[in-house]
Coordinates of C-alpha atoms in Angstrom, one line a residue:
Chain A
X26 CA 61.6 12.0 12.1
X27 CA 59.9 10.4 9.4
X28 CA 57.4 8.1 10.7
X29 CA 56.2 8.4 14.4
X30 CA 53.9 5.5 15.6
X31 CA 52.3 5.9 19.1
X32 CA 50.3 3.8 21.1
X33 CA 48.8 1.6 18.2
X34 CA 46.4 -1.2 18.9
X35 CA 45.0 -3.6 16.4
X36 CA 42.5 -6.4 16.8
X37 CA 41.0 -8.8 14.4
X38 CA 38.2 -10.0 16.6
X39 CA 39.4 -11.3 19.9
X40 CA 43.1 -11.5 18.5
X41 CA 45.5 -8.7 19.5
X42 CA 47.4 -8.3 16.3
X43 CA 49.3 -5.3 17.7
X44 CA 49.4 -4.2 21.4
X45 CA 50.6 -0.8 22.3
X46 CA 53.1 -0.2 19.6
X47 CA 55.4 3.1 20.0
X48 CA 58.0 3.4 17.5
X49 CA 60.1 6.1 15.7
X50 CA 61.5 5.3 12.2
X51 CA 64.2 7.5 11.2
X52 CA 64.3 9.6 8.0
X53 CA 66.2 8.2 5.2
X54 CA 67.1 4.9 6.7
X55 CA 66.3 1.2 6.0
X56 CA 64.4 -0.2 8.9
X57 CA 63.5 -3.9 9.0
X58 CA 60.5 -5.2 10.9
X59 CA 61.6 -8.7 11.9
X60 CA 59.6 -11.4 13.6
X61 CA 58.1 -14.7 13.1
X62 CA 54.9 -15.2 10.8
X63 CA 51.7 -14.1 12.7
X64 CA 53.6 -11.8 15.0
X65 CA 52.0 -8.6 13.8
X66 CA 54.8 -7.0 11.6
X67 CA 52.9 -7.2 8.4
X68 CA 50.0 -5.7 10.0
X69 CA 52.1 -2.9 11.4
X70 CA 53.4 -2.1 8.0
X71 CA 49.7 -2.0 6.6
X72 CA 48.7 0.3 9.5
X73 CA 51.6 2.6 8.2
X74 CA 50.4 2.5 4.8
X75 CA 46.8 3.1 5.6
X76 CA 45.7 -0.4 4.3
X77 CA 44.7 -1.1 7.7
X78 CA 43.2 1.1 10.1
X79 CA 44.4 0.8 13.7
X80 CA 41.8 0.6 16.5
X81 CA 43.6 3.3 18.7
X82 CA 46.8 5.1 18.6
X83 CA 48.3 7.6 15.8
X84 CA 50.5 7.5 12.8
X85 CA 52.6 10.6 11.7
X86 CA 54.4 10.7 8.6
X87 CA 57.0 13.3 8.2
X88 CA 55.2 15.5 10.9
X89 CA 51.8 15.3 9.5
X90 CA 49.0 13.3 11.4
X91 CA 48.2 10.5 8.6
X92 CA 46.0 8.4 11.3
X93 CA 42.8 9.4 9.5
X94 CA 44.3 9.6 5.8
X95 CA 43.1 6.9 3.3
X96 CA 46.0 5.2 1.6
X97 CA 45.6 7.2 -1.7
X98 CA 46.5 10.3 0.5
X99 CA 49.5 8.9 2.2
X100 CA 51.9 9.1 -0.5
X101 CA 53.6 5.8 0.5
X102 CA 55.0 3.4 -1.9
X103 CA 54.0 -0.2 -1.2
X104 CA 55.5 -3.4 -2.5
X105 CA 53.7 -6.7 -2.2
X106 CA 55.1 -10.3 -1.3
X107 CA 53.3 -11.4 -4.7
X108 CA 54.2 -8.4 -6.8
X109 CA 50.6 -7.1 -7.3
X110 CA 51.3 -6.6 -10.9
X111 CA 48.5 -5.0 -13.2
X112 CA 48.5 -8.1 -15.5
X113 CA 47.0 -6.3 -18.3
X114 CA 49.4 -3.5 -18.6
X115 CA 52.9 -3.5 -20.0
X116 CA 55.9 -2.8 -17.8
X117 CA 56.0 0.6 -18.8
X118 CA 52.3 1.4 -18.1
X119 CA 52.6 -0.4 -14.7
X120 CA 55.2 2.0 -13.7
X121 CA 53.4 4.9 -15.2
X122 CA 50.2 4.4 -13.4
X123 CA 50.7 6.3 -10.2
X124 CA 51.8 9.3 -12.2
X125 CA 48.7 8.8 -14.5
X126 CA 46.3 9.0 -11.6
X127 CA 48.1 12.1 -10.8
X128 CA 47.6 13.6 -14.3
X129 CA 51.0 14.6 -14.9
X130 CA 52.1 15.9 -18.1
X131 CA 52.7 13.2 -20.6
X132 CA 56.2 14.0 -21.3
X133 CA 57.1 14.3 -17.5
X134 CA 55.6 10.7 -16.9
X135 CA 57.4 9.2 -19.9
X136 CA 60.9 10.9 -19.0
X137 CA 60.2 9.4 -15.1
X138 CA 59.2 6.1 -16.4
X139 CA 62.4 5.9 -18.6
X140 CA 64.4 7.1 -15.6
X141 CA 63.0 4.2 -13.4
X142 CA 63.2 1.5 -16.0
X143 CA 67.0 2.3 -16.2
X144 CA 67.1 2.2 -12.3
X145 CA 65.5 -1.2 -12.0
X146 CA 67.4 -2.4 -15.1
X147 CA 64.0 -3.4 -17.1
X148 CA 64.5 -0.8 -20.0
X149 CA 64.8 -3.9 -22.6
X150 CA 61.4 -5.1 -20.9
X151 CA 59.3 -2.1 -21.0
X152 CA 56.9 -3.4 -23.5
X153 CA 56.6 -6.9 -22.0
X154 CA 53.6 -7.9 -19.7
X155 CA 54.2 -9.0 -16.3
X156 CA 53.5 -12.5 -17.1
X157 CA 56.6 -12.5 -19.4
X158 CA 58.7 -11.6 -16.7
X159 CA 60.9 -13.7 -13.9
X160 CA 59.9 -13.2 -10.4
X161 CA 62.9 -11.2 -9.6
X162 CA 61.9 -8.8 -12.6
X163 CA 58.7 -8.5 -11.5
X164 CA 59.4 -7.5 -8.0
X165 CA 61.9 -4.9 -9.5
X166 CA 58.8 -3.7 -11.7
X167 CA 56.8 -3.4 -8.5
X168 CA 59.7 -1.4 -6.9
X169 CA 59.8 0.9 -9.8
X170 CA 56.2 1.5 -9.7
X171 CA 56.2 2.4 -6.2
X172 CA 59.2 4.8 -6.5
X173 CA 57.4 6.5 -9.5
X174 CA 55.3 8.5 -7.3
X175 CA 58.3 9.7 -5.2
X176 CA 56.7 8.4 -2.0
X177 CA 57.7 9.8 1.5
X178 CA 58.0 6.3 2.5
X179 CA 58.7 3.1 0.8
X180 CA 57.1 0.1 2.4
X181 CA 58.1 -3.5 1.4
X182 CA 56.0 -6.5 2.8
X183 CA 58.4 -9.6 2.7
X184 CA 59.4 -8.4 -0.7
X185 CA 61.8 -11.2 -1.6
X186 CA 59.7 -14.1 0.1
X187 CA 58.5 -15.5 -3.1
X188 CA 61.8 -15.7 -4.7
X189 CA 64.4 -18.5 -4.7
X190 CA 67.4 -18.4 -2.6
X191 CA 69.9 -17.0 -5.0
X192 CA 67.6 -14.2 -6.7
X193 CA 66.5 -13.4 -3.2
X194 CA 70.3 -12.6 -2.3
X195 CA 70.8 -10.9 -5.5
X196 CA 67.8 -8.4 -4.9
X197 CA 68.7 -7.9 -1.3
X198 CA 72.0 -6.6 -2.2
X199 CA 70.6 -4.6 -5.0
X200 CA 68.0 -3.1 -2.7
X201 CA 70.7 -1.9 -0.1
X202 CA 72.5 -0.3 -3.1
X203 CA 69.5 1.2 -4.4
X204 CA 68.8 2.8 -1.0
X205 CA 72.1 4.1 -0.8
X206 CA 71.3 6.1 -3.9
X207 CA 67.8 7.0 -3.5
X208 CA 67.8 7.6 0.3
X209 CA 64.1 7.2 0.6
X210 CA 62.9 6.3 4.0
X211 CA 62.2 2.5 3.7
X212 CA 60.5 -0.1 6.0
X213 CA 60.5 -3.7 5.0
X214 CA 59.1 -6.7 6.7
X215 CA 60.8 -10.0 6.9
X216 CA 60.9 -13.1 8.8
X217 CA 64.6 -13.9 7.7
X218 CA 67.0 -12.7 10.3
X219 CA 69.9 -12.8 7.9
X220 CA 68.0 -10.5 5.5
X221 CA 67.3 -8.2 8.1
X222 CA 71.0 -7.9 9.6
X223 CA 72.5 -7.8 6.4
X224 CA 70.5 -5.1 4.7
X225 CA 68.7 -2.8 7.6
X226 CA 70.3 0.2 9.4
X227 CA 67.7 -0.5 12.2
X228 CA 66.0 -3.7 13.1
X229 CA 62.5 -3.8 15.0
X230 CA 62.0 -7.2 16.5
X231 CA 58.2 -7.8 16.9
X232 CA 56.6 -10.9 18.5
X233 CA 53.2 -11.5 19.4
X234 CA 52.1 -8.1 18.4
X235 CA 54.6 -6.3 20.8
X236 CA 58.1 -4.9 19.8
X237 CA 60.8 -6.9 21.8
X238 CA 63.7 -4.6 20.8
X239 CA 64.6 -1.9 18.6
X240 CA 68.4 -1.4 17.4
X241 CA 71.1 -1.6 15.0
X242 CA 71.9 -5.1 13.7
X243 CA 74.8 -5.3 15.9
X244 CA 73.2 -3.9 19.0
X245 CA 70.4 -6.6 18.6
X246 CA 73.1 -9.5 17.7
X247 CA 75.4 -8.4 20.6
X248 CA 72.9 -7.2 23.4
X249 CA 70.0 -9.1 22.8
X250 CA 67.2 -7.7 25.2
X251 CA 65.4 -10.9 25.9
X252 CA 65.6 -14.6 25.4
X253 CA 63.4 -14.4 22.3
X254 CA 65.6 -11.7 20.5
X255 CA 68.6 -13.8 21.2
X256 CA 66.9 -16.9 19.7
X257 CA 65.4 -15.2 16.8
X258 CA 68.6 -13.6 15.6
X259 CA 70.5 -16.8 15.2
X260 CA 70.9 -20.3 16.7
X261 CA 71.4 -20.6 20.5
X262 CA 72.1 -23.3 22.7
X263 CA 72.3 -23.9 26.4
X264 CA 75.9 -24.3 28.1
X265 CA 75.7 -24.9 31.8
X266 CA 72.9 -22.5 32.9
X267 CA 73.7 -19.7 30.3
X268 CA 72.5 -19.3 26.4
X269 CA 75.2 -19.0 24.1
X270 CA 75.5 -19.1 20.3
X271 CA 76.9 -22.6 19.3
X272 CA 79.8 -21.0 17.3
X273 CA 80.9 -19.1 20.6
X274 CA 81.8 -22.4 22.4
X275 CA 85.3 -23.4 22.6
X276 CA 85.6 -27.2 22.1
X277 CA 88.8 -29.5 23.2
X278 CA 89.4 -33.1 23.2
X279 CA 92.0 -32.5 26.0
X280 CA 90.8 -32.1 29.7
X281 CA 90.8 -28.3 30.6
X282 CA 89.0 -26.0 32.6
X283 CA 85.3 -26.6 31.3
X284 CA 81.7 -25.7 31.8
X285 CA 80.8 -29.0 30.5
X286 CA 82.1 -32.2 29.3
X287 CA 80.6 -35.2 27.5
X288 CA 80.8 -37.2 24.3
X289 CA 80.1 -36.0 20.9
X290 CA 76.8 -37.7 20.2
X291 CA 75.7 -36.2 16.9
X292 CA 77.6 -34.9 14.0
X293 CA 76.2 -33.0 11.0
X294 CA 78.1 -31.5 8.2
X295 CA 76.6 -28.6 6.3
X296 CA 78.7 -27.3 3.7
X297 CA 81.9 -25.8 5.3
X298 CA 80.1 -26.1 8.7
X299 CA 80.2 -28.9 11.2
X300 CA 77.4 -29.0 13.9
X301 CA 78.0 -31.2 16.8
X302 CA 75.8 -32.4 19.6
X303 CA 77.5 -33.1 22.8
X304 CA 75.7 -34.7 25.7
X305 CA 77.0 -33.6 29.1
X306 CA 77.6 -35.9 31.7
X307 CA 76.2 -33.1 34.1
X308 CA 73.1 -34.5 35.9
X309 CA 72.1 -30.9 36.5
X310 CA 72.2 -30.0 32.8
X311 CA 71.8 -33.2 30.8
X312 CA 70.3 -31.5 27.6
X313 CA 72.4 -31.7 24.7
X314 CA 74.8 -28.8 23.7
X315 CA 75.0 -27.6 20.0
X316 CA 78.4 -26.5 18.9
X317 CA 79.3 -25.1 15.5
X318 CA 82.7 -25.0 14.1
X319 CA 84.2 -25.0 10.5
X320 CA 85.1 -27.9 8.9
X321 CA 88.8 -27.0 9.0
X322 CA 88.6 -26.3 12.6
X323 CA 87.0 -29.7 13.4
X324 CA 90.0 -31.3 11.3
X325 CA 92.5 -29.3 13.1
X326 CA 91.2 -30.4 16.5
X327 CA 91.1 -34.1 15.1
X328 CA 87.6 -34.7 16.5
X329 CA 85.4 -37.5 15.9
X330 CA 81.8 -38.8 16.7
X331 CA 81.9 -40.3 20.2
X332 CA 85.0 -38.4 21.4
X333 CA 84.9 -37.0 24.9
X334 CA 85.2 -33.3 24.7
X335 CA 85.5 -30.4 27.1
X336 CA 83.2 -27.2 26.4
X337 CA 83.6 -23.6 27.7
X338 CA 82.5 -20.2 26.4
X339 CA 85.2 -18.8 24.0
X340 CA 86.9 -15.4 24.9
X341 CA 84.7 -12.5 24.3
X342 CA 81.4 -14.7 23.6
X343 CA 78.0 -13.0 24.9
X344 CA 76.0 -15.2 27.0
X345 CA 72.7 -14.7 28.6
X346 CA 72.1 -16.1 31.9
X347 CA 68.5 -17.3 32.7
Chain B
X23 CA 66.1 10.9 -7.8
X24 CA 67.1 12.3 -11.1
X25 CA 70.1 10.8 -12.9
X26 CA 70.6 8.0 -10.7
X27 CA 71.8 4.6 -11.7
X28 CA 72.7 1.8 -9.5
X29 CA 75.4 -1.0 -9.8
X30 CA 73.8 -3.5 -12.1
X31 CA 72.5 -6.4 -10.3
X32 CA 73.8 -9.9 -10.8
X33 CA 70.5 -10.6 -11.9
X34 CA 70.5 -8.1 -14.6
X35 CA 69.2 -9.4 -17.8
X36 CA 71.3 -10.2 -21.0
X37 CA 69.9 -8.9 -24.1
X38 CA 66.2 -9.4 -24.4
X39 CA 64.9 -12.5 -26.6
X40 CA 62.9 -11.7 -29.4
X41 CA 59.1 -11.4 -28.8
X42 CA 57.5 -14.9 -28.4
X43 CA 56.2 -16.0 -31.8
X44 CA 53.3 -18.5 -31.6
X45 CA 54.4 -21.9 -33.1
X46 CA 52.7 -22.7 -36.3
X47 CA 53.9 -26.1 -36.4
X48 CA 51.4 -28.8 -35.3
X49 CA 52.0 -30.2 -31.7
X50 CA 49.5 -33.0 -32.0
X51 CA 50.6 -36.4 -30.9
X52 CA 48.6 -39.5 -32.2
X53 CA 46.3 -39.3 -29.2
X54 CA 45.5 -35.8 -29.6
X55 CA 45.0 -36.2 -33.3
X56 CA 42.5 -38.7 -32.6
X57 CA 40.9 -36.4 -29.9
X58 CA 40.8 -33.7 -32.6
X59 CA 39.4 -35.8 -35.2
X60 CA 36.5 -36.9 -32.8
X61 CA 36.0 -33.4 -31.9
X62 CA 35.7 -32.2 -35.4
X63 CA 33.3 -35.2 -36.6
X64 CA 31.3 -34.4 -33.3
X65 CA 31.0 -30.6 -33.9
X66 CA 30.6 -31.2 -37.6
X67 CA 27.5 -33.6 -37.1
X68 CA 25.9 -31.4 -34.6
X69 CA 26.5 -27.8 -35.6
X70 CA 28.2 -27.4 -39.0
X71 CA 26.2 -29.7 -41.1
X72 CA 22.8 -28.6 -39.6
X73 CA 23.9 -25.0 -40.2
X74 CA 25.0 -25.6 -43.7
X75 CA 21.6 -27.3 -44.2
X76 CA 19.8 -24.2 -43.1
X77 CA 21.9 -22.0 -45.2
X78 CA 21.3 -24.4 -48.3
X79 CA 17.5 -24.4 -47.6
X80 CA 17.5 -20.6 -47.6
X81 CA 19.4 -20.5 -50.9
X82 CA 17.1 -23.1 -52.7
X83 CA 14.5 -20.6 -52.6
X84 CA 17.0 -18.2 -54.5
X85 CA 18.1 -14.7 -53.9
X86 CA 14.9 -13.1 -54.4
X87 CA 13.0 -15.3 -51.6
X88 CA 15.7 -14.3 -49.3
X89 CA 15.5 -10.6 -49.8
X90 CA 11.7 -10.8 -50.2
X91 CA 11.4 -12.8 -46.8
X92 CA 13.6 -10.5 -44.9
X93 CA 12.1 -7.2 -46.4
X94 CA 8.6 -8.2 -45.9
X95 CA 7.0 -5.7 -43.5
X96 CA 6.2 -8.1 -40.7
X97 CA 9.2 -10.1 -40.8
X98 CA 11.5 -7.2 -40.8
X99 CA 9.6 -5.7 -38.0
X100 CA 9.8 -9.2 -36.0
X101 CA 13.5 -9.4 -36.5
X102 CA 14.1 -5.7 -35.7
X103 CA 12.1 -6.2 -32.6
X104 CA 14.2 -9.4 -31.7
X105 CA 17.6 -7.8 -32.2
X106 CA 16.8 -4.5 -30.3
X107 CA 15.3 -6.2 -27.4
X108 CA 18.1 -8.7 -27.2
X109 CA 20.7 -5.8 -27.3
X110 CA 18.9 -4.0 -24.6
X111 CA 18.4 -7.0 -22.4
X112 CA 22.2 -7.6 -23.0
X113 CA 23.1 -4.3 -21.8
X114 CA 21.0 -4.4 -18.6
X115 CA 22.6 -8.0 -18.1
X116 CA 26.2 -6.7 -18.3
X117 CA 25.6 -4.0 -15.5
X118 CA 23.1 -6.0 -13.3
X119 CA 25.0 -9.2 -13.7
X120 CA 28.3 -7.6 -13.0
X121 CA 26.9 -5.8 -9.9
X122 CA 25.1 -9.1 -8.7
X123 CA 28.4 -11.1 -9.1
X124 CA 30.2 -8.6 -7.2
X125 CA 27.9 -8.7 -4.3
X126 CA 27.9 -12.5 -4.2
X127 CA 31.7 -12.4 -4.2
X128 CA 32.7 -9.4 -2.2
X129 CA 30.0 -9.1 0.6
X130 CA 28.7 -11.5 3.1
X131 CA 25.3 -11.3 4.3
X132 CA 22.6 -13.6 5.5
X133 CA 20.7 -15.5 2.9
X134 CA 23.8 -15.3 0.5
X135 CA 23.7 -19.2 0.0
X136 CA 20.1 -19.0 -0.9
X137 CA 20.6 -16.2 -3.2
X138 CA 23.5 -18.1 -5.0
X139 CA 21.1 -21.0 -5.6
X140 CA 18.1 -18.8 -6.7
X141 CA 20.3 -17.0 -9.3
X142 CA 20.5 -20.5 -11.3
X143 CA 16.9 -20.9 -11.4
X144 CA 16.1 -19.4 -14.8
X145 CA 18.8 -21.8 -15.9
X146 CA 17.1 -24.8 -14.3
X147 CA 13.5 -23.8 -15.3
X148 CA 12.1 -25.0 -18.8
X149 CA 11.4 -21.7 -20.4
X150 CA 7.8 -22.5 -20.9
X151 CA 7.5 -22.9 -17.1
X152 CA 9.4 -19.3 -17.0
X153 CA 6.5 -18.1 -19.2
X154 CA 4.0 -19.4 -16.9
X155 CA 5.5 -17.9 -13.9
X156 CA 5.5 -14.5 -15.6
X157 CA 2.3 -15.0 -16.9
X158 CA 0.6 -15.6 -13.3
X159 CA 2.3 -12.5 -12.0
X160 CA 2.2 -10.0 -14.8
X161 CA -0.7 -11.7 -16.8
X162 CA -4.4 -10.6 -17.2
X163 CA -5.0 -11.9 -13.7
X164 CA -2.0 -10.2 -11.9
X165 CA -2.0 -10.0 -8.3
X166 CA -0.1 -6.8 -8.5
X167 CA -2.3 -5.4 -11.2
X168 CA 0.4 -5.2 -13.8
X169 CA -0.7 -6.9 -17.2
X170 CA 2.3 -7.1 -19.5
X171 CA 0.9 -9.5 -21.8
X172 CA 0.8 -8.6 -25.5
X173 CA 3.4 -5.9 -24.8
X174 CA 7.0 -5.3 -25.6
X175 CA 7.6 -4.7 -22.0
X176 CA 6.4 -8.1 -21.4
X177 CA 8.9 -9.5 -24.0
X178 CA 11.7 -7.5 -22.2
X179 CA 10.8 -8.8 -18.9
X180 CA 10.7 -12.5 -20.2
X181 CA 14.2 -12.1 -21.8
X182 CA 15.7 -10.5 -18.6
X183 CA 14.3 -13.4 -16.6
X184 CA 15.9 -16.2 -18.9
X185 CA 19.4 -14.6 -19.5
X186 CA 19.9 -13.3 -15.8
X187 CA 22.5 -16.0 -14.8
X188 CA 24.8 -15.8 -17.8
X189 CA 26.7 -12.6 -16.9
X190 CA 26.8 -13.5 -13.1
X191 CA 28.0 -17.0 -13.6
X192 CA 31.0 -16.1 -16.1
X193 CA 31.8 -13.1 -13.8
X194 CA 31.8 -14.6 -10.5
X195 CA 34.6 -17.1 -10.7
X196 CA 37.0 -14.3 -12.3
X197 CA 36.1 -12.0 -9.5
X198 CA 36.9 -14.6 -7.1
X199 CA 40.5 -15.0 -8.3
X200 CA 41.2 -11.5 -8.5
X201 CA 44.0 -10.5 -5.9
X202 CA 43.3 -8.1 -3.2
X203 CA 46.8 -7.2 -3.5
X204 CA 46.4 -5.8 -6.9
X205 CA 43.6 -3.3 -5.8
X206 CA 45.5 -2.3 -2.7
X207 CA 48.6 -1.6 -4.9
X208 CA 46.4 0.6 -7.1
X209 CA 45.2 2.5 -4.1
X210 CA 48.7 2.8 -2.6
X211 CA 49.5 4.6 -5.9
X212 CA 46.7 7.2 -5.4
X213 CA 43.7 5.3 -7.3
X214 CA 40.4 6.2 -5.9
X215 CA 37.9 3.1 -5.9
X216 CA 36.2 4.2 -9.1
X217 CA 39.3 4.5 -10.7
X218 CA 40.8 1.2 -9.5
X219 CA 37.5 -0.4 -10.7
X220 CA 37.7 1.2 -14.2
X221 CA 41.5 0.7 -14.8
X222 CA 42.2 -2.5 -12.9
X223 CA 39.3 -4.6 -12.1
X224 CA 37.1 -4.1 -15.2
X225 CA 39.8 -5.0 -17.7
X226 CA 40.6 -8.1 -15.6
X227 CA 36.7 -8.9 -15.8
X228 CA 36.1 -7.7 -19.4
X229 CA 36.7 -11.2 -21.0
X230 CA 34.3 -12.8 -18.7
X231 CA 31.6 -10.1 -19.0
X232 CA 31.9 -10.4 -22.9
X233 CA 31.1 -14.2 -22.8
X234 CA 28.4 -13.8 -20.5
X235 CA 27.0 -11.1 -22.7
X236 CA 27.5 -13.2 -25.7
X237 CA 25.6 -16.0 -24.1
X238 CA 22.8 -13.7 -22.9
X239 CA 22.5 -12.1 -26.3
X240 CA 22.5 -15.4 -28.3
X241 CA 19.9 -16.7 -25.9
X242 CA 17.8 -13.6 -26.1
X243 CA 17.5 -13.6 -30.0
X244 CA 16.6 -17.3 -30.1
X245 CA 14.2 -17.2 -27.1
X246 CA 10.9 -18.9 -27.7
X247 CA 9.4 -20.9 -24.8
X248 CA 8.8 -18.0 -22.5
X249 CA 7.7 -15.6 -25.2
X250 CA 4.9 -18.0 -26.5
X251 CA 2.7 -17.3 -23.7
X252 CA 3.4 -13.6 -22.8
X253 CA 4.4 -11.8 -26.2
X254 CA 0.8 -12.4 -27.7
X255 CA 2.6 -12.6 -31.3
X256 CA 0.9 -9.6 -32.8
X257 CA 2.6 -8.8 -36.4
X258 CA 4.6 -5.7 -36.1
X259 CA 4.0 -5.2 -32.7
X260 CA 5.0 -8.1 -30.2
X261 CA 6.0 -10.9 -32.8
X262 CA 9.8 -11.9 -32.4
X263 CA 12.0 -13.6 -35.1
X264 CA 11.7 -17.5 -33.5
X265 CA 7.7 -17.1 -33.6
X266 CA 7.9 -15.7 -37.1
X267 CA 10.0 -18.9 -38.1
X268 CA 7.5 -21.1 -36.5
X269 CA 4.6 -19.2 -38.4
X270 CA 6.5 -19.7 -41.8
X271 CA 6.9 -23.4 -41.0
X272 CA 3.3 -23.9 -40.2
X273 CA 2.7 -22.1 -43.3
X274 CA 4.9 -24.5 -45.1
X275 CA 7.2 -21.7 -46.4
X276 CA 10.5 -23.6 -45.6
X277 CA 12.9 -21.2 -47.6
X278 CA 11.4 -18.0 -45.9
X279 CA 11.7 -19.8 -42.5
X280 CA 15.5 -20.8 -43.4
X281 CA 16.1 -17.2 -44.7
X282 CA 15.0 -15.8 -41.3
X283 CA 17.2 -18.3 -39.5
X284 CA 20.3 -17.3 -41.5
X285 CA 19.7 -13.9 -40.8
X286 CA 19.5 -14.4 -37.3
X287 CA 22.7 -16.6 -37.3
X288 CA 24.6 -13.7 -39.1
X289 CA 23.4 -11.3 -36.4
X290 CA 24.5 -13.8 -33.6
X291 CA 28.2 -14.2 -35.4
X292 CA 28.4 -10.5 -35.9
X293 CA 27.5 -9.5 -32.1
X294 CA 29.9 -12.1 -30.7
X295 CA 32.9 -11.1 -32.8
X296 CA 32.0 -7.2 -32.1
X297 CA 31.6 -8.2 -28.4
X298 CA 35.1 -9.9 -28.4
X299 CA 36.7 -6.9 -30.1
X300 CA 35.4 -4.7 -27.5
X301 CA 36.5 -7.0 -24.6
X302 CA 40.0 -7.0 -26.1
X303 CA 39.9 -3.2 -26.2
X304 CA 39.0 -2.9 -22.7
X305 CA 41.4 -5.5 -21.4
X306 CA 44.1 -3.8 -23.2
X307 CA 43.3 -0.4 -22.0
X308 CA 43.5 -0.2 -18.4

């Protein structure tokens, strides 16, 4: 197993940033640490990298105990949210930095850098300074720089957080493809559940310094271990006494066996999606229920604001009883 | 990882545009034109015209007076002393100023606020007061038994005292702005603290250190007030250029005074240019 974390605790003053973390990160896979801001996921990543020292517990990287190793000796590639580019060096020299530190022969460095420039599609920009690159290019440069030292693990701290939505999406796809070819054990931190679901082989949900659940994206989505995981991976609403995803609710204008019934009290259109709010007539569960359906479905069902509708869980929908 | 290529990302760049060329065309609007005019007039009145006047004054004596003055034994000694002392003081300032700035920015300790204020004292004190302060501590009635009056060490000390804040104050804000990320990135790539400092931090600080060093040097070769009391003003021993100029003027030798002034001016310009070149080197090296 590539990274083994056992019993790690970390405090900042009185604040418990990490509590009893036990985690195994499999070799060659892309693992996402997912959770809300301030939940401890970045701290965990920094503990793995050696940028932060755990107050107790051990970190083992590729079978060797790395707990006492300084960051310089851990052979990890680290990518920061804000690129951390060496501003006074050209793209080429940024990428070569780790190899120069290791005093590799010039010819080897040049060959490796050339190969990486190709890999991150920055060959044409090799002599530029980081300030002359776009955010996406800078982050690709940072990635090449981290990969240059052939790290045993690649760690990315919210790598796409500072980019705009479109570039973020492109880089996300690109990271997935890159990983499929380079196969370096990769851990990345994100607070974006879509990013984690789309890119990761394994997701670790972290909240308030504790691991909530570990699993594949489908595991987590279909079998959330807690209300928190369910809520964090996508929108949820409460139908009757159960938690359910808004798009898993069947809605009808005609009277049928239903969990709740009431008028449509709110109508929000977001692109292809229509989000409805139904206020049930049920005095036991008077809170509004959110329902999501496509615009086409809404039109086919002939729904309008104010219509009386009947709601029930769709066939195959997962619900969590609380 | 040999020979790997990935599918081209959609963000993949098209052909790179040519390296940006600095626009030669003026970008002045009417308002900024007036501003520039004002700046030039102001600068001319205060700096350029007086400088030109000094050069003319030196030239009035003719080339012989100029060469004669600066090759005169006493004068040459005074100029050499001034430049050497100023250079030494600048070197010490570059090191100590950077260290002090580092401590002020990176460390927290009791009394930090007080130190922040104290650093500026040499700026705030009239230089004659600085001379008096040094005289009372290192003068003939020194409470610590060290008498530096009439000695080159005294000059060195006085120059150090008045130039202390320059490098500290220019380096400090730049150091504050440095990203911790960048140092962590260097560390994760295997760079030791020393290597990170040399290859990442120093290049970033170089322009600020140079600016501080230029100021310190310029101040040191022109220092007058604090030296009047402590230097003793002995020809060929502790007489500095500024005091030599005073002596020429008192002796009604305007052209000679101007000659020394012009030489000092040249030295200052040369040193500032040289420091700038060094700074560019360091900043580009990494």
